[in-house]
XYZ file of C-alpha atoms in Angstrom:
769
model
C -14.450 -66.088 -68.661
C -15.606 -69.577 -67.756
C -18.801 -70.640 -69.473
C -21.454 -71.296 -66.878
C -22.861 -74.808 -66.886
C -26.317 -73.342 -66.465
C -25.814 -71.018 -69.397
C -25.769 -73.609 -72.142
C -29.106 -73.860 -73.928
C -31.352 -76.873 -73.332
C -30.466 -79.828 -75.540
C -32.764 -80.626 -78.444
C -33.577 -83.893 -76.673
C -34.684 -82.041 -73.514
C -36.805 -79.573 -75.524
C -38.505 -82.332 -77.513
C -39.150 -84.440 -74.417
C -40.705 -81.495 -72.644
C -42.841 -80.584 -75.653
C -44.097 -84.148 -76.165
C -45.010 -84.549 -72.483
C -46.959 -81.297 -72.484
C -48.706 -82.250 -75.728
C -49.017 -86.029 -75.579
C -52.250 -86.047 -77.553
C -50.852 -83.989 -80.386
C -47.553 -85.866 -80.635
C -47.075 -89.505 -79.542
C -50.632 -90.351 -78.557
C -54.295 -90.251 -79.394
C -57.321 -90.456 -77.066
C -59.296 -93.690 -77.128
C -62.998 -93.229 -76.253
C -62.163 -89.641 -75.260
C -60.422 -90.730 -72.079
C -57.600 -93.287 -72.421
C -54.243 -92.227 -73.844
C -52.925 -94.653 -76.459
C -49.649 -94.633 -78.315
C -49.928 -94.255 -82.096
C -49.566 -97.777 -83.556
C -46.606 -96.953 -85.810
C -44.348 -95.695 -83.023
C -41.241 -97.458 -81.748
C -39.119 -95.698 -79.143
C -35.778 -96.976 -77.766
C -34.938 -96.882 -74.069
C -32.815 -93.719 -74.439
C -36.024 -91.847 -75.276
C -38.511 -93.763 -73.092
C -36.372 -93.452 -69.961
C -36.191 -89.696 -70.492
C -39.940 -89.437 -71.078
C -40.754 -91.286 -67.853
C -38.141 -89.551 -65.697
C -39.009 -86.127 -67.038
C -42.725 -86.820 -66.555
C -42.123 -87.547 -62.869
C -40.069 -84.363 -62.564
C -42.781 -82.260 -64.243
C -45.598 -83.650 -62.095
C -43.494 -82.971 -59.025
C -42.239 -79.472 -59.774
C -44.582 -77.846 -62.298
C -47.968 -77.020 -60.864
C -49.404 -76.252 -64.299
C -48.555 -79.717 -65.627
C -51.483 -82.125 -65.484
C -50.639 -85.761 -64.649
C -52.284 -88.483 -66.800
C -54.080 -91.423 -65.226
C -52.950 -93.780 -67.990
C -49.416 -92.435 -68.589
C -47.523 -95.589 -67.551
C -49.699 -97.826 -69.756
C -48.025 -96.175 -72.766
C -44.926 -98.212 -71.852
C -46.651 -101.550 -71.303
C -45.506 -103.206 -74.524
C -41.739 -103.664 -75.000
C -42.349 -104.125 -78.735
C -43.110 -100.397 -79.094
C -41.460 -98.795 -76.064
C -38.371 -99.902 -74.167
C -37.525 -98.888 -70.593
C -34.184 -99.542 -68.909
C -33.423 -96.967 -66.211
C -36.204 -95.130 -64.426
C -36.471 -92.973 -61.306
C -39.918 -92.654 -59.730
C -40.751 -90.463 -56.755
C -43.357 -89.924 -54.081
C -47.143 -90.135 -54.543
C -46.830 -89.868 -58.321
C -46.434 -93.630 -58.660
C -48.960 -96.267 -57.544
C -49.142 -100.055 -57.688
C -50.982 -100.055 -61.029
C -48.268 -97.868 -62.616
C -45.512 -100.378 -61.878
C -47.876 -103.171 -62.852
C -48.392 -101.489 -66.250
C -44.680 -101.719 -67.112
C -44.018 -105.206 -65.656
C -43.033 -106.651 -69.078
C -40.124 -104.242 -69.424
C -36.557 -105.472 -68.900
C -35.580 -102.860 -66.321
C -31.901 -102.575 -65.414
C -32.243 -99.762 -62.895
C -35.312 -98.897 -60.837
C -35.198 -96.144 -58.219
C -38.328 -95.739 -56.111
C -37.886 -92.821 -53.696
C -40.445 -92.115 -50.947
C -43.198 -93.817 -52.976
C -45.553 -94.188 -50.028
C -48.511 -95.297 -52.151
C -46.793 -98.525 -53.185
C -47.975 -101.642 -51.310
C -46.975 -105.308 -51.323
C -48.703 -105.645 -54.714
C -45.639 -103.857 -56.077
C -43.310 -106.395 -54.436
C -44.886 -108.988 -56.731
C -44.382 -106.698 -59.723
C -40.688 -106.358 -58.778
C -40.320 -110.098 -59.261
C -41.129 -109.631 -62.959
C -37.993 -107.458 -63.261
C -35.855 -109.884 -61.225
C -33.933 -111.411 -64.147
C -32.640 -108.031 -65.441
C -32.429 -105.634 -62.445
C -28.911 -104.590 -61.524
C -29.794 -101.587 -59.375
C -32.834 -101.127 -57.115
C -33.827 -98.483 -54.573
C -36.856 -98.763 -52.294
C -35.792 -95.758 -50.207
C -38.629 -94.455 -48.025
C -41.273 -96.707 -49.629
C -42.796 -97.196 -46.212
C -45.810 -99.294 -47.229
C -44.284 -101.608 -49.781
C -44.061 -104.485 -47.270
C -47.698 -104.097 -46.249
C -50.649 -105.808 -47.843
C -54.302 -105.307 -47.122
C -55.976 -108.265 -45.533
C -59.686 -108.642 -45.191
C -59.998 -110.684 -41.998
C -63.415 -112.219 -42.721
C -62.603 -112.785 -46.345
C -66.266 -112.036 -47.045
C -67.531 -109.052 -48.997
C -70.340 -108.103 -46.596
C -68.047 -108.426 -43.645
C -65.893 -105.540 -44.905
C -68.119 -102.924 -43.370
C -67.795 -104.502 -39.924
C -64.116 -105.398 -40.238
C -62.360 -102.873 -42.449
C -59.203 -104.075 -44.193
C -56.115 -103.987 -42.009
C -52.491 -103.611 -42.960
C -50.466 -106.782 -42.545
C -46.689 -107.018 -42.842
C -45.454 -109.359 -45.572
C -42.762 -111.566 -44.051
C -42.069 -114.144 -46.732
C -40.747 -111.934 -49.553
C -37.035 -112.346 -50.378
C -34.810 -111.322 -53.287
C -34.760 -114.950 -54.493
C -34.159 -115.005 -58.266
C -32.688 -111.471 -58.453
C -29.487 -112.995 -59.756
C -28.041 -109.815 -61.310
C -28.831 -107.376 -58.488
C -25.660 -105.541 -57.406
C -26.876 -102.228 -55.986
C -29.638 -102.035 -53.392
C -31.016 -99.194 -51.283
C -33.439 -100.183 -48.504
C -33.199 -96.870 -46.647
C -35.955 -96.259 -44.065
C -37.222 -99.834 -44.428
C -40.165 -100.582 -42.183
C -39.426 -102.269 -38.840
C -40.310 -105.926 -38.640
C -38.866 -106.956 -42.004
C -36.016 -109.390 -41.535
C -33.227 -107.778 -43.543
C -30.936 -110.801 -43.323
C -33.544 -113.231 -44.752
C -34.569 -110.687 -47.388
C -30.989 -110.261 -48.655
C -29.542 -113.755 -48.214
C -30.331 -114.937 -51.796
C -28.301 -112.119 -53.360
C -25.064 -113.651 -54.551
C -22.757 -110.702 -55.015
C -23.939 -107.344 -53.673
C -21.652 -104.422 -54.494
C -23.533 -101.557 -52.819
C -25.989 -101.616 -49.929
C -27.798 -98.739 -48.203
C -29.519 -99.482 -44.891
C -30.091 -95.856 -43.798
C -32.375 -95.355 -40.824
C -32.712 -99.067 -40.020
C -31.831 -100.367 -36.553
C -30.011 -103.715 -36.737
C -28.285 -105.091 -33.665
C -26.608 -107.878 -35.608
C -24.993 -107.112 -38.951
C -22.811 -110.261 -39.031
C -24.589 -111.402 -42.205
C -22.837 -108.601 -44.143
C -19.631 -110.646 -44.150
C -21.142 -112.983 -46.781
C -20.349 -110.137 -49.257
C -16.899 -109.352 -47.947
C -15.421 -110.106 -51.365
C -17.913 -107.990 -53.340
C -19.226 -105.106 -51.196
C -17.651 -101.790 -52.233
C -20.214 -99.364 -50.774
C -22.040 -99.533 -47.428
C -24.322 -96.847 -45.988
C -25.508 -97.191 -42.371
C -26.738 -93.621 -41.806
C -28.551 -93.234 -38.468
C -27.878 -96.807 -37.358
C -26.830 -96.923 -33.710
C -23.517 -98.736 -33.857
C -21.759 -100.983 -31.360
C -18.371 -102.679 -31.097
C -19.852 -105.682 -32.972
C -20.850 -103.492 -35.914
C -17.325 -102.050 -36.088
C -15.711 -105.522 -36.096
C -17.993 -106.640 -38.973
C -17.314 -103.463 -41.004
C -13.569 -103.941 -40.572
C -13.857 -107.331 -42.330
C -15.404 -105.790 -45.465
C -11.988 -105.215 -46.971
C -13.208 -104.338 -50.470
C -15.115 -101.255 -49.238
C -14.411 -98.050 -51.137
C -17.281 -96.017 -49.669
C -18.364 -96.258 -46.031
C -21.009 -94.019 -44.490
C -21.724 -94.392 -40.767
C -22.882 -90.792 -40.366
C -25.882 -89.765 -38.314
C -28.220 -86.912 -37.593
C -27.005 -85.776 -34.217
C -30.431 -84.289 -33.435
C -32.559 -87.299 -34.279
C -32.145 -89.425 -31.149
C -29.741 -90.341 -28.382
C -26.880 -92.541 -29.559
C -24.836 -94.555 -27.083
C -21.997 -95.126 -29.520
C -19.082 -92.683 -29.587
C -16.330 -92.726 -32.246
C -12.828 -93.273 -30.978
C -9.330 -92.927 -32.340
C -9.041 -96.730 -32.204
C -12.112 -97.244 -34.441
C -10.801 -94.838 -37.079
C -7.383 -96.537 -36.923
C -9.112 -99.884 -37.438
C -10.849 -98.594 -40.574
C -7.664 -97.073 -41.994
C -5.665 -100.286 -41.386
C -8.252 -102.763 -42.690
C -10.187 -100.916 -45.382
C -7.222 -100.210 -47.616
C -9.351 -99.374 -50.686
C -11.350 -96.661 -48.913
C -11.795 -93.499 -51.006
C -14.883 -92.072 -49.289
C -15.830 -92.009 -45.626
C -18.692 -90.216 -43.868
C -18.658 -89.826 -40.081
C -20.833 -86.693 -39.927
C -22.755 -86.031 -36.713
C -20.562 -88.223 -34.520
C -19.228 -87.291 -31.127
C -15.527 -88.136 -30.757
C -14.854 -89.804 -27.441
C -11.149 -89.135 -27.109
C -8.997 -86.656 -28.877
C -8.292 -87.787 -32.446
C -6.566 -84.565 -33.303
C -2.871 -83.773 -33.434
C -1.939 -81.256 -30.713
C -2.057 -77.800 -32.243
C 1.623 -77.232 -31.468
C 2.535 -80.024 -33.872
C 0.008 -78.981 -36.488
C 2.251 -77.502 -39.144
C 0.656 -74.213 -40.101
C 1.303 -72.420 -43.343
C -0.324 -73.727 -46.498
C -3.205 -76.117 -45.755
C -2.401 -79.566 -47.006
C -4.356 -82.693 -47.934
C -1.234 -84.885 -47.528
C -2.122 -87.763 -45.153
C 1.312 -87.392 -43.523
C 0.409 -83.851 -42.342
C -3.170 -84.730 -41.317
C -4.538 -82.896 -38.274
C -6.704 -85.989 -37.628
C -4.222 -88.516 -36.257
C -5.715 -91.826 -37.529
C -5.781 -90.540 -41.109
C -2.009 -90.212 -41.145
C -2.094 -93.922 -42.002
C -3.926 -93.380 -45.294
C -1.981 -94.271 -48.459
C -3.544 -91.346 -50.376
C -6.051 -88.551 -49.654
C -9.730 -89.551 -49.609
C -11.945 -88.375 -52.453
C -14.673 -87.488 -49.920
C -14.750 -87.134 -46.157
C -18.028 -86.346 -44.378
C -17.429 -84.292 -41.221
C -20.652 -82.242 -41.128
C -21.567 -81.236 -37.552
C -18.412 -82.728 -36.053
C -15.594 -80.836 -34.387
C -13.057 -82.269 -36.860
C -14.168 -80.208 -39.878
C -12.591 -77.085 -38.392
C -9.051 -78.483 -38.313
C -6.363 -77.163 -40.636
C -5.102 -80.215 -42.537
C -7.802 -82.643 -43.681
C -6.603 -85.366 -46.063
C -9.502 -85.310 -48.535
C -10.292 -83.556 -51.823
C -13.896 -82.924 -50.806
C -15.009 -82.379 -47.216
C -18.548 -81.818 -45.957
C -18.633 -79.661 -42.855
C -19.689 -76.314 -41.451
C -16.376 -74.463 -41.461
C -16.625 -72.547 -44.767
C -18.598 -72.159 -47.966
C -16.887 -75.045 -49.769
C -17.653 -77.516 -46.938
C -21.241 -76.327 -46.628
C -21.872 -76.650 -50.383
C -20.365 -80.145 -50.313
C -22.800 -81.012 -47.530
C -25.846 -79.723 -49.429
C -24.690 -81.637 -52.514
C -24.088 -84.894 -50.651
C -27.245 -85.005 -48.513
C -30.032 -83.335 -50.517
C -31.476 -86.446 -52.137
C -32.099 -88.589 -49.045
C -31.459 -86.427 -45.971
C -33.618 -83.290 -45.958
C -33.183 -82.966 -42.182
C -29.425 -82.414 -42.614
C -29.785 -80.443 -45.849
C -31.995 -77.777 -44.278
C -29.349 -77.122 -41.611
C -26.630 -76.923 -44.279
C -28.713 -74.462 -46.324
C -29.185 -72.416 -43.169
C -25.385 -72.125 -42.895
C -25.224 -71.098 -46.569
C -27.874 -68.446 -45.849
C -25.573 -66.949 -43.190
C -22.603 -66.991 -45.573
C -24.619 -65.310 -48.349
C -26.023 -62.732 -45.931
C -22.815 -61.789 -44.141
C -19.978 -62.480 -46.603
C -19.873 -62.747 -50.362
C -20.460 -66.164 -51.914
C -17.504 -67.188 -54.016
C -19.250 -70.146 -55.711
C -22.488 -68.400 -56.499
C -23.696 -70.522 -59.410
C -23.040 -73.784 -57.628
C -24.765 -72.457 -54.509
C -27.821 -71.340 -56.490
C -28.099 -74.606 -58.350
C -27.836 -76.663 -55.174
C -30.530 -74.620 -53.435
C -32.802 -74.854 -56.483
C -32.327 -78.637 -56.570
C -33.086 -78.956 -52.852
C -36.241 -76.820 -53.140
C -37.448 -78.854 -56.125
C -36.626 -82.164 -54.513
C -38.330 -81.363 -51.197
C -41.274 -79.283 -52.266
C -43.276 -80.368 -49.214
C -40.562 -80.067 -46.583
C -41.275 -76.942 -44.557
C -37.748 -76.542 -43.133
C -36.117 -76.683 -46.543
C -38.695 -74.315 -48.028
C -38.062 -71.761 -45.245
C -34.239 -71.916 -45.289
C -34.027 -72.356 -49.068
C -36.294 -69.424 -49.892
C -34.333 -67.217 -47.482
C -31.018 -68.234 -49.077
C -32.407 -67.521 -52.566
C -33.187 -63.957 -51.549
C -29.526 -63.264 -50.776
C -28.186 -65.303 -53.712
C -30.229 -63.384 -56.312
C -29.682 -59.839 -55.061
C -28.189 -57.205 -57.307
C -24.495 -57.698 -56.509
C -24.645 -61.196 -58.019
C -26.836 -60.217 -60.948
C -24.162 -60.147 -63.635
C -23.136 -63.735 -62.999
C -26.579 -65.239 -63.597
C -27.941 -66.470 -66.902
C -31.549 -66.041 -68.019
C -32.058 -69.780 -67.718
C -30.839 -69.896 -64.132
C -32.917 -66.905 -63.115
C -35.976 -68.536 -64.632
C -35.315 -71.664 -62.583
C -35.198 -69.511 -59.455
C -38.556 -67.937 -60.335
C -40.094 -71.390 -60.894
C -39.039 -72.731 -57.488
C -40.076 -69.504 -55.761
C -43.559 -69.771 -57.266
C -43.725 -73.464 -56.317
C -42.925 -72.463 -52.743
C -45.625 -69.796 -52.713
C -48.103 -72.330 -54.063
C -47.332 -75.125 -51.622
C -46.929 -73.026 -48.483
C -49.417 -70.626 -47.024
C -46.877 -70.160 -44.243
C -45.903 -66.556 -43.470
C -42.110 -66.947 -43.532
C -42.049 -68.810 -46.836
C -44.499 -66.357 -48.425
C -42.450 -63.367 -47.269
C -39.131 -64.868 -48.421
C -40.613 -65.736 -51.810
C -42.119 -62.273 -52.339
C -38.858 -60.599 -51.317
C -36.891 -62.801 -53.718
C -39.193 -61.815 -56.608
C -38.310 -58.173 -55.846
C -34.724 -58.982 -56.946
C -35.941 -59.463 -60.526
C -36.718 -56.922 -63.250
C -40.475 -56.678 -63.257
C -42.407 -57.295 -65.416
C -39.733 -58.442 -67.951
C -38.240 -61.350 -66.043
C -41.581 -62.613 -64.748
C -43.396 -62.365 -68.066
C -42.951 -66.081 -68.864
C -44.988 -66.941 -65.734
C -47.193 -63.874 -65.873
C -50.578 -65.384 -65.149
C -49.362 -67.642 -62.396
C -47.419 -65.002 -60.483
C -50.398 -62.636 -60.531
C -52.752 -65.355 -59.303
C -50.415 -66.184 -56.427
C -50.037 -62.537 -55.376
C -53.783 -61.877 -55.524
C -54.273 -65.018 -53.492
C -51.945 -63.615 -50.803
C -53.734 -60.258 -50.838
C -57.164 -61.846 -50.553
C -56.339 -63.770 -47.393
C -58.423 -62.524 -44.500
C -55.644 -62.544 -41.889
C -52.745 -60.624 -43.243
C -49.177 -59.995 -42.352
C -48.554 -56.276 -42.876
C -45.083 -56.674 -44.405
C -46.155 -59.352 -46.904
C -49.131 -57.233 -47.906
C -46.863 -54.285 -48.639
C -44.423 -56.341 -50.752
C -47.244 -58.128 -52.616
C -48.986 -54.862 -53.530
C -45.671 -53.405 -54.676
C -45.116 -56.478 -56.908
C -48.668 -56.334 -58.274
C -48.158 -52.706 -59.174
C -44.851 -53.399 -60.898
C -46.392 -56.315 -62.821
C -49.105 -54.206 -64.456
C -46.798 -51.336 -65.320
C -45.462 -51.354 -68.895
C -47.200 -54.524 -70.115
C -49.490 -55.191 -73.057
C -53.190 -54.516 -72.798
C -54.138 -58.185 -73.156
C -52.046 -58.913 -70.047
C -53.892 -56.155 -68.202
C -57.268 -57.460 -69.310
C -56.381 -60.989 -68.212
C -55.236 -59.778 -64.787
C -58.379 -57.641 -64.476
C -60.479 -60.746 -65.069
C -58.600 -62.500 -62.249
C -60.104 -60.028 -59.799
C -57.204 -57.571 -59.609
C -59.394 -54.428 -59.531
C -61.658 -55.855 -56.845
C -58.677 -56.939 -54.713
C -57.077 -53.470 -54.814
C -60.359 -51.743 -53.965
C -60.837 -54.100 -51.000
C -57.364 -53.197 -49.706
C -58.167 -49.488 -50.090
C -61.475 -50.024 -48.280
C -59.666 -51.696 -45.348
C -57.100 -48.907 -45.099
C -59.834 -46.284 -45.196
C -61.655 -48.023 -42.369
C -58.416 -47.878 -40.345
C -57.890 -44.244 -41.405
C -54.395 -45.212 -42.600
C -52.696 -43.832 -45.668
C -49.559 -45.957 -45.954
C -47.594 -47.530 -48.811
C -50.241 -50.210 -49.289
C -52.867 -47.508 -49.882
C -50.627 -45.581 -52.294
C -49.425 -48.684 -54.157
C -53.015 -49.939 -54.509
C -54.121 -46.704 -56.220
C -50.955 -46.740 -58.324
C -51.689 -50.330 -59.374
C -55.237 -49.345 -60.362
C -53.803 -46.429 -62.360
C -51.506 -48.835 -64.213
C -54.061 -51.571 -64.850
C -56.690 -49.187 -66.251
C -54.267 -47.592 -68.724
C -55.911 -47.942 -72.162
C -57.926 -50.888 -70.823
C -61.641 -49.941 -70.899
C -62.822 -53.225 -69.301
C -60.785 -52.527 -66.181
C -61.961 -48.888 -66.075
C -65.529 -50.137 -66.156
C -64.809 -52.592 -63.350
C -63.397 -49.752 -61.276
C -66.665 -47.795 -61.649
C -68.857 -50.854 -61.071
C -67.131 -51.706 -57.800
C -67.809 -48.212 -56.332
C -64.344 -46.897 -57.152
C -65.576 -43.292 -57.397
C -67.070 -43.470 -53.910
C -63.685 -44.608 -52.552
C -61.938 -41.844 -54.502
C -64.087 -39.145 -52.832
C -63.714 -40.712 -49.387
C -59.913 -40.861 -49.743
C -59.752 -37.224 -50.874
C -61.783 -36.210 -47.861
C -59.910 -38.406 -45.354
C -56.405 -37.543 -46.610
C -56.478 -33.969 -47.973
C -52.689 -33.522 -47.568
C -51.472 -36.753 -49.202
C -50.029 -35.531 -52.505
C -48.729 -38.888 -53.796
C -52.176 -40.386 -53.193
C -53.942 -37.576 -55.057
C -51.621 -38.003 -58.025
C -52.229 -41.746 -58.254
C -56.000 -41.362 -57.934
C -56.185 -38.681 -60.604
C -53.931 -40.597 -62.958
C -56.412 -43.443 -62.722
C -59.421 -41.175 -63.311
C -57.612 -39.808 -66.369
C -57.699 -43.360 -67.760
C -61.424 -43.688 -66.984
C -62.147 -40.317 -68.642
C -60.479 -41.515 -71.867
C -63.280 -44.100 -72.334
C -66.176 -42.374 -74.123
C -68.842 -44.838 -72.887
C -67.858 -44.315 -69.244
C -67.680 -40.509 -69.244
C -71.418 -40.006 -68.553
C -70.796 -41.647 -65.139
C -68.322 -38.863 -64.285
C -70.876 -36.199 -65.228
C -72.237 -35.340 -61.768
C -72.093 -31.991 -59.939
C -70.094 -33.590 -57.163
C -67.361 -35.043 -59.388
C -67.066 -32.025 -61.697
C -66.722 -29.717 -58.653
C -64.022 -31.943 -57.183
C -62.052 -32.017 -60.469
C -62.436 -28.231 -60.900
C -61.158 -27.559 -57.393
C -58.177 -29.861 -57.965
C -57.127 -27.655 -60.907
C -55.746 -25.239 -58.312
C -53.858 -27.996 -56.451
C -50.111 -27.541 -56.164
C -49.665 -31.167 -55.044
C -46.730 -33.060 -56.545
C -45.618 -30.177 -58.773
C -48.130 -29.907 -61.579
C -49.188 -33.583 -61.602
C -52.519 -33.373 -59.739
C -53.590 -30.176 -61.521
C -52.452 -31.619 -64.894
C -54.397 -34.864 -64.401
C -57.536 -33.063 -63.202
C -57.321 -30.898 -66.320
C -56.862 -34.016 -68.456
C -60.027 -35.598 -67.034
C -61.992 -32.403 -67.716
C -60.485 -32.076 -71.226
C -61.958 -35.438 -72.228
C -65.333 -34.515 -70.703
C -65.340 -31.131 -72.542
C -64.548 -32.968 -75.790
C -68.066 -34.499 -75.681
C -69.499 -30.990 -76.259
C -72.012 -28.728 -74.485
C -74.942 -31.120 -75.054
C -73.223 -33.793 -72.902
C -72.960 -31.323 -69.990
C -76.009 -32.615 -68.121
C -75.611 -30.556 -64.930
C -76.589 -27.039 -63.874
C -73.754 -26.481 -61.414
C -70.941 -25.739 -62.015
C -71.422 -24.083 -65.432
C -69.411 -25.417 -68.352
C -67.970 -21.960 -69.190
C -66.873 -21.415 -65.606
C -64.960 -24.741 -65.611
C -63.402 -23.911 -69.008
C -62.147 -20.603 -67.581
C -60.552 -22.370 -64.613
C -58.887 -24.862 -66.996
C -57.287 -22.081 -69.089
C -56.026 -20.422 -65.914
C -54.539 -23.693 -64.640
C -52.707 -24.520 -67.898
C -51.258 -20.995 -68.075
C -49.906 -21.340 -64.522
C -47.814 -24.468 -65.280
C -44.075 -24.299 -65.970
C -43.446 -25.741 -69.433
C -40.121 -27.216 -68.284
C -41.652 -29.292 -65.461
C -39.954 -32.668 -64.930
C -42.692 -35.270 -65.084
C -43.854 -38.121 -62.880
C -45.632 -39.854 -65.719
C -44.939 -42.364 -68.459
C -46.829 -42.440 -71.761
C -46.672 -45.611 -73.840
C -48.903 -44.025 -76.482
C -50.088 -40.495 -77.319
C -53.296 -41.758 -78.920
C -55.638 -40.459 -76.133
C -53.975 -37.019 -76.291
C -53.861 -36.829 -80.114
C -57.596 -37.468 -80.456
C -58.215 -34.099 -78.735
C -56.396 -32.171 -81.526
C -58.639 -32.385 -84.640
C -61.791 -30.836 -83.137
C -63.359 -27.413 -82.676
C -65.873 -28.176 -79.956
C -63.473 -27.599 -77.053
C -60.447 -25.364 -77.750
C -59.306 -25.710 -74.122
C -58.991 -29.509 -74.554
C -56.985 -28.878 -77.696
C -54.743 -26.537 -75.718
C -54.246 -29.031 -72.867
C -53.260 -31.719 -75.399
C -50.792 -29.410 -77.174
C -49.279 -28.265 -73.859
C -48.825 -31.911 -72.811
C -46.979 -32.722 -76.050
C -44.835 -29.586 -75.882
C -43.781 -30.286 -72.305
C -42.867 -33.920 -73.042
C -40.912 -33.324 -76.258
C -39.021 -30.438 -74.630
C -38.071 -32.204 -71.421
C -37.641 -35.785 -72.744
C -36.940 -35.411 -76.502
C -35.180 -38.786 -76.902
C -38.210 -40.654 -75.679
C -41.156 -38.617 -76.910
C -40.091 -37.061 -80.250
C -39.868 -40.504 -81.934
C -43.161 -41.582 -80.336
C -45.006 -38.488 -81.567
C -43.594 -38.885 -85.092
C -44.374 -42.621 -85.145
C -47.988 -42.086 -84.077
C -48.669 -39.469 -86.781
C -48.815 -36.437 -84.479
C -47.067 -33.978 -86.835
C -49.783 -33.897 -89.596
C -52.462 -33.586 -86.881
C -50.674 -30.555 -85.407
C -50.228 -28.991 -88.860
C -53.953 -29.409 -89.604
C -54.857 -27.928 -86.240
C -52.741 -24.815 -86.965
C -55.022 -24.184 -89.994
C -58.226 -24.423 -87.914
C -60.118 -21.178 -87.343
C -61.512 -22.301 -83.986
C -58.084 -23.019 -82.434
C -56.663 -20.336 -80.156
C -53.632 -18.376 -81.301
C -51.507 -19.460 -78.314
C -52.367 -23.117 -79.041
C -51.169 -22.705 -82.630
C -47.933 -21.052 -81.446
C -47.278 -23.981 -79.136
C -48.075 -26.494 -81.895
C -45.442 -24.857 -84.155
C -42.850 -25.213 -81.382
C -43.676 -28.917 -81.016
C -43.222 -29.477 -84.781
C -39.951 -27.527 -84.726
C -38.647 -29.558 -81.777
C -39.370 -32.818 -83.569
C -37.778 -31.774 -86.851
C -34.640 -30.565 -85.024
C -34.509 -33.846 -83.147
C -34.813 -35.780 -86.403
C -32.008 -33.810 -88.077
C -29.677 -34.199 -85.114
C -30.203 -37.940 -85.041
C -30.072 -38.673 -88.737
C -27.552 -41.302 -89.607
C -25.201 -39.686 -92.132
C -22.715 -42.558 -92.268
C -22.750 -44.603 -95.464
């Protein structure tokens, strides 16, 4: 089978980079005056390492909510004698003027600034310090970089009257940027004269003017001998534009695509225009005309369209003008055009909306700079994943993950992306996904839950988490996922469906985990949150899944965790227990969950006195006769009473009911149970049961404990025989058989348990040499 790209382990470089960034103080740096990060004086790092540190830092700040950004991070790279930078990619609010200023002495070759809205004209001046080395520069979406603050009065006191105003810088040009070949000015602010700005550049090879309206692009012809890539996304074109483009004969990549929803375009593509491109731009390998309306029919009549095997041969092209191509294009952008549905398209890669391949190509091509298009493409992928089976699952997952990471604050992408993830991670695709990939999914899902309090995103994210094995697969983000779920459950206005899924997840998360996890989650307010939910449901007189799951979650989180048991009692848990019993006398599942929980409370010696009231003891005694859920409710009620009896007659601080009377009812209950009952219970340890064996103060508790062990080793020997042996149960049972105070029937049962375990051991002994 093909090795998945995502399956290979992280490189040592990636692991070290990540570790150093998360532990700067302990690795590369020390703290000066307890606040400023400084590089250790004996460190020298080449650009291969520094570039990775900076780029990875930006990625971590952007996508990992636990990662703390450092005020002085960029100053670590201020001296080229100890750290070298060459190619860096900075994004969004993470970077400010002073950060670029800090690295101005570096000989940068490549600087990508994407949507860095905090940069102002101060950073234009810093760019000049890189002018002699920069080959590639992107200022995409840096909407304030041509603005400077001007204080009109120029006087300090005047500032209060006349606050600073933003003024457009008009005199900046790329004078002196002699090596600059690749430039992206996408979404440049209106009012900047692009022609004047660019004129000093001698030999541009690639230019991106996305989202800029220019009526006259004649100046582009000055690079007709050097320009190989031109992007004019969302520029409203005219005949003049087309004539200029046709003169740029060296072009290999041309993108005149547009977002057909963004505004009204007068220009319509014609057969003649495409013919003009094919005839003049003979080196073209990539063309994007997505979103365009075709004015006249560019397609070959369907009669002539040779059916059979689809072909990328230009000679067979269903799009007439492309029959003039010398060879198929490497890429052809036809997203949201009618052409993408034709049979023969002369290109190796096509973006469109016809099938999965085209849709994935669209997500891949547009994610970085065109979230508005990407969210529509992901929406199409969502439909494919929901209705058909995805054939390129890993690619699809990785593209969606990348889009969600890249556009953490874009609501449309978060909604469509989180919905697509739900279908892409469901069980039928499970086998194809590596641990690493599934962890990446969990990370972006949690990011989405963190950034968006919006109902659809929250629901999609919770549903996606249900596709994972819980708690195992979420353990590496255990604290965070619990905090996010509790946060959802504590919101005052609640969507019923999200509440149900969140409680289900909370319950699953505290089942089968270590006690320190349970304690930590208890301290986060888990017990209080569940009791509040129960309180609300009681007020509405509703016993639904939320009510049942909440009690089940409390049962799980109090298991062998005394702190959480105490919290349950302190927050009036017993009062809620009695009210629920009274309000819902027929709800068997509910009774089982509540009694399971009280069994955990009763195991804590210090808390038992709080259960010693006439009201509680009467309730537990009456539940001994319950037939709810097989034997479960009766069994758990008997368990609670067994622990209370274990404290002896002097702890029985009530007149009614009498201790002997309760003991009698307990014997009767245990004798009525079927020893072969299948169980709705899961013991991780027998310790609480075993402590009831070596004592003579309460023979009935001893009997309950022995019955419990006998039932479990008989019905589930593979699971419980080894556990009993491991926890030292056999010697305890043997000692108990010798005790005078133990009842004969208890001793008989104990012998059967020992016999069961020794038979099990013999059967499973490894006799092979």
